XYZ file of C-alpha atoms in Angstrom:
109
model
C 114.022 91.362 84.948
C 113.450 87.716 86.547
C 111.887 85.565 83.992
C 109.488 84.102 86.039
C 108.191 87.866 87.083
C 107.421 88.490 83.253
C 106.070 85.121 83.176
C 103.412 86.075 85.890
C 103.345 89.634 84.246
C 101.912 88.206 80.936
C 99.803 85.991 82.660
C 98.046 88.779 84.282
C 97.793 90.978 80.856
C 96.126 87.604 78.975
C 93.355 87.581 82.303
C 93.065 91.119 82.102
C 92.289 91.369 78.394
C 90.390 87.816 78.688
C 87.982 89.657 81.122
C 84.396 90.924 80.663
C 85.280 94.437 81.963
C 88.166 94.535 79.535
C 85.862 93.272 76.640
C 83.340 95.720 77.570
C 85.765 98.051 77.552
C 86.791 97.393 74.063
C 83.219 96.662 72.558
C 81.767 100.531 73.866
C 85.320 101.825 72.257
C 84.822 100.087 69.377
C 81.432 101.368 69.025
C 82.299 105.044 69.540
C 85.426 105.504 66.793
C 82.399 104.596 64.382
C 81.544 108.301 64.892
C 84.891 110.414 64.323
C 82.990 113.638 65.774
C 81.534 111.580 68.896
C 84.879 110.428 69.438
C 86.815 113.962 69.207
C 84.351 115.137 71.864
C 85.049 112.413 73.735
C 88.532 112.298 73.619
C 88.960 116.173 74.040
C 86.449 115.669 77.509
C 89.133 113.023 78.964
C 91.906 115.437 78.123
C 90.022 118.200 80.102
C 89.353 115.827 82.436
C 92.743 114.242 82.637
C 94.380 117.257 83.337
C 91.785 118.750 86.027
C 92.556 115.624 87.976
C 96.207 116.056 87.787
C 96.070 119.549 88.909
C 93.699 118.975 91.799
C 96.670 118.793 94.061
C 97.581 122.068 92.932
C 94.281 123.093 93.823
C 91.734 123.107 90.703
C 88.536 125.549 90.664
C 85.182 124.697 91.105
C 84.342 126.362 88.246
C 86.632 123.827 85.958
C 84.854 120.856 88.456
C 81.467 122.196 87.431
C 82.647 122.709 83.821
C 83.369 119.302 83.902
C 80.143 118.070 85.425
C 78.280 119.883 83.477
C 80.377 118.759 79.995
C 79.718 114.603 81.456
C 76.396 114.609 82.078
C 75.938 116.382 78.558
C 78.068 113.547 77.408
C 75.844 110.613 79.187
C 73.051 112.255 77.575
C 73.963 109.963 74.274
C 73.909 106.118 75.223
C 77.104 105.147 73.465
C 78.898 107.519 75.769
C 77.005 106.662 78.280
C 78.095 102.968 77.863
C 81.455 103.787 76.988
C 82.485 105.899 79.930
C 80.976 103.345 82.361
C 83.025 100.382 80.637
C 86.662 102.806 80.898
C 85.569 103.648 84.695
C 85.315 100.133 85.755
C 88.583 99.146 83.554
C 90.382 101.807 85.333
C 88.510 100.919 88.929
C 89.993 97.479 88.012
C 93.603 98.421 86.847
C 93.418 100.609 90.409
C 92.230 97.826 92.602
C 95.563 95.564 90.985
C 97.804 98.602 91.355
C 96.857 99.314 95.078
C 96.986 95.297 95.849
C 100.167 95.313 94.695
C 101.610 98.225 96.070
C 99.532 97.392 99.387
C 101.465 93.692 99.436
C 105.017 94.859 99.023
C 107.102 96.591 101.644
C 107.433 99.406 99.142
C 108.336 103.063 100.390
C-alpha cells in the first residue's frame, strides 16, 4: 500500500479514537465488563442481534424482530445498558457515515 494512504489511514484512527463518541464509547464499555453477567447478556443480545440483521436479506421473521424488541427495551430498562448501547449506536452511525463518504467519493463499482 502507498505510504502516504496509511499515513492518512492512521491519521483518521488517532481522530477517531481522540473523539467524544469514541470515548463515550469506551467509558459505557468500560463500565459494563464491571458486571460479567450484565455483560454476557449483553454480548449474547448483539449476537442475536447481529445475526437477525444479517439474515434480513434472507428474509427474517417478525417474530425474531419482536423477540428482539422486546429483549432491547428489557435491556434499556438498566441505565448502564441503556448508556452503553446508545454510545456503540452512534460509534457505529459514525464508522457508517466515514464508510459511505468514502465509498460515495470514489468511482468504486
Amino acid at each position: 500500500m502507498e505510504p502516504e494512504i496509511m499515513k492518512e489511514t492512521d491519521v483518521l484512527i488517532n481522530r477517531i479514537v481522540s473523539s467524544q463518541i469514541y470515548k463515550e464509547y469506551r467509558q459505557s464499555l468500560e463500565k459494563v465488563e464491571q458486571y460479567p453477567e450484565l455483560k454476557e447478556r449483553l454480548d449474547s443480545f448483539r449476537t442475536r442481534n447481529y445475526e437477525v440483521q444479517t439474515s434480513m436479506q434472507e428474509g427474517a421473521s417478525f417474530e425474531e424482530l419482536d423477540d428482539l424488541d422486546r429483549e432491547k427495551r428489557e435491556l434499556t430498562q438498566n441505565p448502564l445498558l441503556k448508556e452503553f448501547l446508545a454510545a456503540e449506536l452512534a460509534l457505529c452511525r459514525m464508522m457508517q457515515e466515514v464508510m459511505d463518504k468514502l465509498v460515495v467519493s470514489l468511482d468504486f463499482e
